[in-house]
CSV table of N, CA, C and O in Angstrom, one decimal:
chain,number,residue,atom,x,y,z
A,12,MET,N,-3.1,-24.2,-12.3
A,12,MET,CA,-3.8,-23.3,-11.4
A,12,MET,C,-4.9,-22.6,-12.2
A,12,MET,O,-4.6,-22.0,-13.3
A,13,ARG,N,-6.1,-22.5,-11.6
A,13,ARG,CA,-7.2,-21.9,-12.4
A,13,ARG,C,-7.1,-20.3,-12.2
A,13,ARG,O,-6.5,-19.9,-11.2
A,14,GLU,N,-7.7,-19.7,-13.1
A,14,GLU,CA,-7.7,-18.2,-13.1
A,14,GLU,C,-8.6,-17.8,-11.9
A,14,GLU,O,-9.7,-18.2,-11.7
A,15,ARG,N,-8.1,-16.9,-11.1
A,15,ARG,CA,-8.9,-16.4,-9.9
A,15,ARG,C,-9.8,-15.3,-10.4
A,15,ARG,O,-9.6,-14.6,-11.3
A,16,GLU,N,-10.9,-15.1,-9.6
A,16,GLU,CA,-11.9,-14.1,-9.9
A,16,GLU,C,-11.3,-12.7,-9.6
A,16,GLU,O,-10.6,-12.5,-8.6
A,17,ARG,N,-11.6,-11.8,-10.5
A,17,ARG,CA,-11.2,-10.4,-10.3
A,17,ARG,C,-12.1,-9.7,-9.3
A,17,ARG,O,-13.3,-9.8,-9.5
A,18,THR,N,-11.5,-9.1,-8.3
A,18,THR,CA,-12.4,-8.4,-7.3
A,18,THR,C,-12.3,-7.0,-7.3
A,18,THR,O,-13.0,-6.3,-6.5
A,19,ARG,N,-11.4,-6.4,-8.2
A,19,ARG,CA,-11.3,-4.9,-8.2
A,19,ARG,C,-12.4,-4.3,-8.9
A,19,ARG,O,-12.9,-4.8,-9.9
A,20,LEU,N,-12.9,-3.1,-8.5
A,20,LEU,CA,-13.9,-2.4,-9.2
A,20,LEU,C,-13.4,-1.7,-10.4
A,20,LEU,O,-12.3,-1.1,-10.4
A,21,LYS,N,-14.1,-1.8,-11.5
A,21,LYS,CA,-13.7,-1.2,-12.7
A,21,LYS,C,-13.8,0.4,-12.5
A,21,LYS,O,-14.7,0.8,-11.9
A,22,ASN,N,-12.8,1.1,-13.1
A,22,ASN,CA,-12.7,2.5,-13.1
A,22,ASN,C,-12.7,3.1,-11.7
A,22,ASN,O,-13.0,4.3,-11.5
A,23,TYR,N,-12.2,2.4,-10.7
A,23,TYR,CA,-12.1,2.9,-9.4
A,23,TYR,C,-10.6,3.3,-9.1
A,23,TYR,O,-9.7,2.4,-9.4
A,24,ASP,N,-10.4,4.4,-8.6
A,24,ASP,CA,-9.0,4.9,-8.3
A,24,ASP,C,-8.6,4.4,-6.9
A,24,ASP,O,-8.9,5.1,-5.9
A,25,TYR,N,-7.8,3.3,-6.9
A,25,TYR,CA,-7.4,2.8,-5.6
A,25,TYR,C,-6.3,3.6,-4.9
A,25,TYR,O,-5.9,3.2,-3.8
A,26,SER,N,-5.8,4.6,-5.6
A,26,SER,CA,-4.8,5.4,-5.0
A,26,SER,C,-5.4,6.5,-4.1
A,26,SER,O,-4.7,7.2,-3.3
A,27,GLN,N,-6.7,6.7,-4.1
A,27,GLN,CA,-7.4,7.7,-3.3
A,27,GLN,C,-7.5,7.2,-1.8
A,27,GLN,O,-7.3,6.0,-1.5
A,28,GLY,N,-7.7,8.2,-1.0
A,28,GLY,CA,-7.7,7.9,0.4
A,28,GLY,C,-8.9,7.0,0.8
A,28,GLY,O,-9.9,7.0,0.2
A,29,GLY,N,-8.7,6.3,1.9
A,29,GLY,CA,-9.8,5.4,2.4
A,29,GLY,C,-9.2,4.2,3.1
A,29,GLY,O,-8.0,4.0,3.2
A,30,TYR,N,-10.1,3.4,3.7
A,30,TYR,CA,-9.7,2.2,4.3
A,30,TYR,C,-9.8,1.0,3.4
A,30,TYR,O,-10.8,0.9,2.6
A,31,TYR,N,-8.8,0.2,3.3
A,31,TYR,CA,-8.8,-1.0,2.5
A,31,TYR,C,-8.6,-2.3,3.3
A,31,TYR,O,-7.8,-2.3,4.2
A,32,PHE,N,-9.4,-3.3,3.0
A,32,PHE,CA,-9.4,-4.5,3.8
A,32,PHE,C,-8.8,-5.6,2.8
A,32,PHE,O,-9.2,-5.7,1.7
A,33,VAL,N,-7.9,-6.4,3.4
A,33,VAL,CA,-7.3,-7.4,2.6
A,33,VAL,C,-7.6,-8.8,3.3
A,33,VAL,O,-7.3,-8.9,4.5
A,34,THR,N,-8.1,-9.7,2.6
A,34,THR,CA,-8.4,-11.0,3.2
A,34,THR,C,-7.7,-12.1,2.3
A,34,THR,O,-7.8,-12.1,1.1
A,35,VAL,N,-6.9,-13.0,3.0
A,35,VAL,CA,-6.2,-14.0,2.3
A,35,VAL,C,-6.8,-15.3,2.9
A,35,VAL,O,-6.7,-15.5,4.1
A,36,CYS,N,-7.2,-16.2,2.1
A,36,CYS,CA,-7.7,-17.5,2.5
A,36,CYS,C,-6.8,-18.6,1.8
A,36,CYS,O,-6.5,-18.5,0.7
A,37,THR,N,-6.3,-19.5,2.6
A,37,THR,CA,-5.4,-20.5,2.1
A,37,THR,C,-6.3,-21.7,1.6
A,37,THR,O,-7.4,-21.9,2.2
A,38,GLU,N,-5.8,-22.5,0.7
A,38,GLU,CA,-6.5,-23.6,0.2
A,38,GLU,C,-6.8,-24.6,1.3
A,38,GLU,O,-5.9,-24.9,2.1
A,39,LYS,N,-7.9,-25.1,1.4
A,39,LYS,CA,-8.4,-26.0,2.4
A,39,LYS,C,-8.1,-25.5,3.8
A,39,LYS,O,-8.0,-26.3,4.8
A,40,ARG,N,-8.0,-24.2,4.0
A,40,ARG,CA,-7.8,-23.6,5.3
A,40,ARG,C,-6.5,-24.1,6.0
A,40,ARG,O,-6.5,-24.2,7.2
A,41,GLU,N,-5.5,-24.4,5.2
A,41,GLU,CA,-4.3,-24.9,5.8
A,41,GLU,C,-3.6,-23.8,6.6
A,41,GLU,O,-3.7,-22.7,6.2
A,42,GLU,N,-3.0,-24.2,7.7
A,42,GLU,CA,-2.3,-23.2,8.5
A,42,GLU,C,-0.9,-22.9,8.0
A,42,GLU,O,0.1,-23.5,8.5
A,43,TRP,N,-0.8,-22.0,7.0
A,43,TRP,CA,0.4,-21.7,6.4
A,43,TRP,C,1.3,-20.7,7.1
A,43,TRP,O,2.4,-20.6,7.0
A,44,PHE,N,0.6,-19.9,8.0
A,44,PHE,CA,1.3,-18.9,8.6
A,44,PHE,C,1.7,-19.1,10.1
A,44,PHE,O,2.3,-18.2,10.7
A,45,GLY,N,1.3,-20.2,10.6
A,45,GLY,CA,1.7,-20.5,12.0
A,45,GLY,C,0.6,-21.3,12.7
A,45,GLY,O,-0.3,-21.9,12.0
A,46,LYS,N,0.6,-21.4,14.0
A,46,LYS,CA,-0.4,-22.2,14.8
A,46,LYS,C,-0.8,-21.4,16.0
A,46,LYS,O,-0.1,-20.6,16.4
A,47,VAL,N,-2.0,-21.7,16.4
A,47,VAL,CA,-2.5,-21.1,17.7
A,47,VAL,C,-2.1,-22.0,18.8
A,47,VAL,O,-2.4,-23.2,18.8
A,48,GLU,N,-1.4,-21.5,19.8
A,48,GLU,CA,-1.0,-22.2,20.9
A,48,GLU,C,-1.4,-21.4,22.1
A,48,GLU,O,-1.0,-20.2,22.3
A,49,LYS,N,-2.2,-22.0,23.0
A,49,LYS,CA,-2.7,-21.4,24.3
A,49,LYS,C,-3.4,-20.1,23.9
A,49,LYS,O,-3.1,-19.0,24.5
A,50,GLU,N,-4.2,-20.1,22.9
A,50,GLU,CA,-5.0,-19.0,22.5
A,50,GLU,C,-4.2,-17.8,21.9
A,50,GLU,O,-4.6,-16.7,21.9
A,51,GLU,N,-3.0,-18.0,21.5
A,51,GLU,CA,-2.1,-17.0,20.9
A,51,GLU,C,-1.6,-17.5,19.6
A,51,GLU,O,-1.1,-18.7,19.5
A,52,MET,N,-1.5,-16.6,18.6
A,52,MET,CA,-1.0,-17.0,17.3
A,52,MET,C,0.6,-17.0,17.3
A,52,MET,O,1.2,-16.0,17.7
A,53,VAL,N,1.2,-18.1,17.0
A,53,VAL,CA,2.6,-18.2,17.0
A,53,VAL,C,3.0,-18.3,15.5
A,53,VAL,O,2.7,-19.4,14.8
A,54,LEU,N,3.6,-17.3,15.0
A,54,LEU,CA,4.0,-17.3,13.5
A,54,LEU,C,5.1,-18.2,13.2
A,54,LEU,O,6.1,-18.3,13.9
A,55,ASN,N,5.0,-18.9,12.0
A,55,ASN,CA,6.1,-19.6,11.5
A,55,ASN,C,6.9,-18.7,10.6
A,55,ASN,O,6.6,-17.5,10.5
A,56,GLN,N,7.8,-19.3,9.8
A,56,GLN,CA,8.7,-18.4,8.9
A,56,GLN,C,7.8,-17.7,7.9
A,56,GLN,O,8.1,-16.5,7.6
A,57,TYR,N,6.7,-18.3,7.4
A,57,TYR,CA,5.9,-17.6,6.4
A,57,TYR,C,5.0,-16.5,7.0
A,57,TYR,O,4.9,-15.5,6.5
A,58,GLY,N,4.6,-16.8,8.2
A,58,GLY,CA,3.8,-15.7,9.0
A,58,GLY,C,4.7,-14.6,9.3
A,58,GLY,O,4.2,-13.4,9.2
A,59,LYS,N,6.0,-14.8,9.6
A,59,LYS,CA,6.9,-13.7,9.9
A,59,LYS,C,7.1,-12.9,8.6
A,59,LYS,O,7.3,-11.7,8.7
A,60,ILE,N,7.2,-13.5,7.5
A,60,ILE,CA,7.4,-12.8,6.2
A,60,ILE,C,6.2,-11.9,5.9
A,60,ILE,O,6.3,-10.8,5.6
A,61,VAL,N,5.0,-12.5,6.2
A,61,VAL,CA,3.8,-11.7,5.9
A,61,VAL,C,3.8,-10.5,6.9
A,61,VAL,O,3.5,-9.3,6.5
A,62,ASN,N,4.1,-10.7,8.1
A,62,ASN,CA,4.2,-9.6,9.1
A,62,ASN,C,5.1,-8.6,8.7
A,62,ASN,O,4.9,-7.4,8.8
A,63,GLN,N,6.3,-9.0,8.3
A,63,GLN,CA,7.4,-8.1,7.9
A,63,GLN,C,6.9,-7.2,6.6
A,63,GLN,O,7.1,-6.0,6.6
A,64,CYS,N,6.3,-7.9,5.7
A,64,CYS,CA,5.8,-7.2,4.4
A,64,CYS,C,4.7,-6.2,4.8
A,64,CYS,O,4.7,-5.1,4.3
A,65,TRP,N,3.8,-6.6,5.7
A,65,TRP,CA,2.7,-5.7,6.1
A,65,TRP,C,3.4,-4.4,6.7
A,65,TRP,O,3.0,-3.3,6.3
A,66,ASN,N,4.3,-4.6,7.6
A,66,ASN,CA,4.9,-3.5,8.3
A,66,ASN,C,5.7,-2.6,7.4
A,66,ASN,O,6.0,-1.4,7.7
A,67,ASP,N,6.2,-3.1,6.3
A,67,ASP,CA,7.1,-2.4,5.4
A,67,ASP,C,6.3,-1.6,4.3
A,67,ASP,O,6.8,-0.8,3.6
A,68,LEU,N,5.0,-1.8,4.2
A,68,LEU,CA,4.2,-1.2,3.2
A,68,LEU,C,4.3,0.3,3.2
A,68,LEU,O,4.5,1.0,2.1
A,69,PRO,N,4.3,1.0,4.3
A,69,PRO,CA,4.5,2.5,4.2
A,69,PRO,C,5.8,2.9,3.6
A,69,PRO,O,6.0,4.1,3.2
A,70,ASN,N,6.8,2.1,3.6
A,70,ASN,CA,8.1,2.4,2.9
A,70,ASN,C,8.0,2.3,1.4
A,70,ASN,O,9.0,2.8,0.7
A,71,HIS,N,6.9,1.8,0.9
A,71,HIS,CA,6.8,1.7,-0.6
A,71,HIS,C,5.7,2.5,-1.2
A,71,HIS,O,5.6,2.7,-2.4
A,72,TYR,N,4.8,3.0,-0.4
A,72,TYR,CA,3.6,3.7,-0.8
A,72,TYR,C,3.4,5.0,0.0
A,72,TYR,O,3.3,5.0,1.2
A,73,LEU,N,3.4,6.1,-0.8
A,73,LEU,CA,3.2,7.4,-0.2
A,73,LEU,C,1.8,7.5,0.5
A,73,LEU,O,0.9,6.9,0.0
A,74,ASN,N,1.8,8.2,1.6
A,74,ASN,CA,0.5,8.4,2.4
A,74,ASN,C,-0.1,7.1,2.8
A,74,ASN,O,-1.3,7.1,3.0
A,75,CYS,N,0.7,6.1,3.0
A,75,CYS,CA,0.1,4.8,3.5
A,75,CYS,C,0.4,4.8,5.0
A,75,CYS,O,1.4,4.9,5.5
A,76,SER,N,-0.7,4.6,5.7
A,76,SER,CA,-0.6,4.3,7.2
A,76,SER,C,-1.3,3.0,7.5
A,76,SER,O,-2.3,2.7,6.8
A,77,LEU,N,-0.8,2.3,8.5
A,77,LEU,CA,-1.4,0.9,8.8
A,77,LEU,C,-2.3,1.0,10.0
A,77,LEU,O,-2.1,1.8,10.9
A,78,ASP,N,-3.2,0.1,10.0
A,78,ASP,CA,-4.2,-0.1,11.1
A,78,ASP,C,-4.0,-1.5,11.5
A,78,ASP,O,-3.0,-2.1,11.5
A,79,ALA,N,-5.1,-2.1,11.9
A,79,ALA,CA,-5.1,-3.4,12.5
A,79,ALA,C,-4.6,-4.5,11.5
A,79,ALA,O,-4.9,-4.4,10.3
A,80,PHE,N,-3.9,-5.5,12.0
A,80,PHE,CA,-3.5,-6.6,11.1
A,80,PHE,C,-3.6,-7.8,12.0
A,80,PHE,O,-3.1,-7.9,13.1
A,81,VAL,N,-4.4,-8.8,11.5
A,81,VAL,CA,-4.7,-10.0,12.2
A,81,VAL,C,-4.5,-11.2,11.4
A,81,VAL,O,-5.0,-11.2,10.2
A,82,ILE,N,-3.8,-12.2,11.9
A,82,ILE,CA,-3.8,-13.5,11.2
A,82,ILE,C,-4.8,-14.4,12.1
A,82,ILE,O,-4.6,-14.6,13.3
A,83,MET,N,-5.8,-14.9,11.4
A,83,MET,CA,-6.8,-15.6,12.1
A,83,MET,C,-6.9,-17.0,11.7
A,83,MET,O,-6.5,-17.4,10.6
A,84,ARG,N,-7.5,-17.9,12.5
A,84,ARG,CA,-7.7,-19.2,12.1
A,84,ARG,C,-9.2,-19.5,12.4
A,84,ARG,O,-9.8,-19.2,13.4
A,85,ILE,N,-9.8,-20.2,11.4
A,85,ILE,CA,-11.2,-20.6,11.5
A,85,ILE,C,-11.3,-22.0,12.0
A,85,ILE,O,-10.6,-22.9,11.4
A,86,ILE,N,-12.0,-22.2,13.0
A,86,ILE,CA,-12.2,-23.6,13.5
A,86,ILE,C,-13.7,-24.0,13.2
A,86,ILE,O,-14.6,-23.3,13.6
A,87,TYR,N,-13.8,-25.1,12.5
A,87,TYR,CA,-15.2,-25.6,12.2
A,87,TYR,C,-15.6,-26.6,13.3
A,87,TYR,O,-14.9,-27.5,13.7
A,88,MET,N,-16.8,-26.4,13.8
A,88,MET,CA,-17.3,-27.3,14.8
A,88,MET,C,-18.6,-27.9,14.2
A,88,MET,O,-19.5,-27.1,13.8
A,89,GLY,N,-18.7,-29.2,14.2
A,89,GLY,CA,-20.0,-29.7,13.7
A,89,GLY,C,-19.9,-30.9,12.8
A,89,GLY,O,-19.1,-31.5,12.4
């Protein structure tokens, strides 16, 4: 596995207040977390784990509150 690019800002205090966005892309855009059926995301076992971990974050980090959480699928046309 190749070394991934570092995306954190040097000397930035990530414990300070603010909004943080997390984006996860799977290799070759594989559907690891579920499938879209009738325009609705149906989570598989891995998607359910991600959902559970997301909702559990406030139990591990002080002053953490959650906002929107979306698992999206990109469809290429062309």
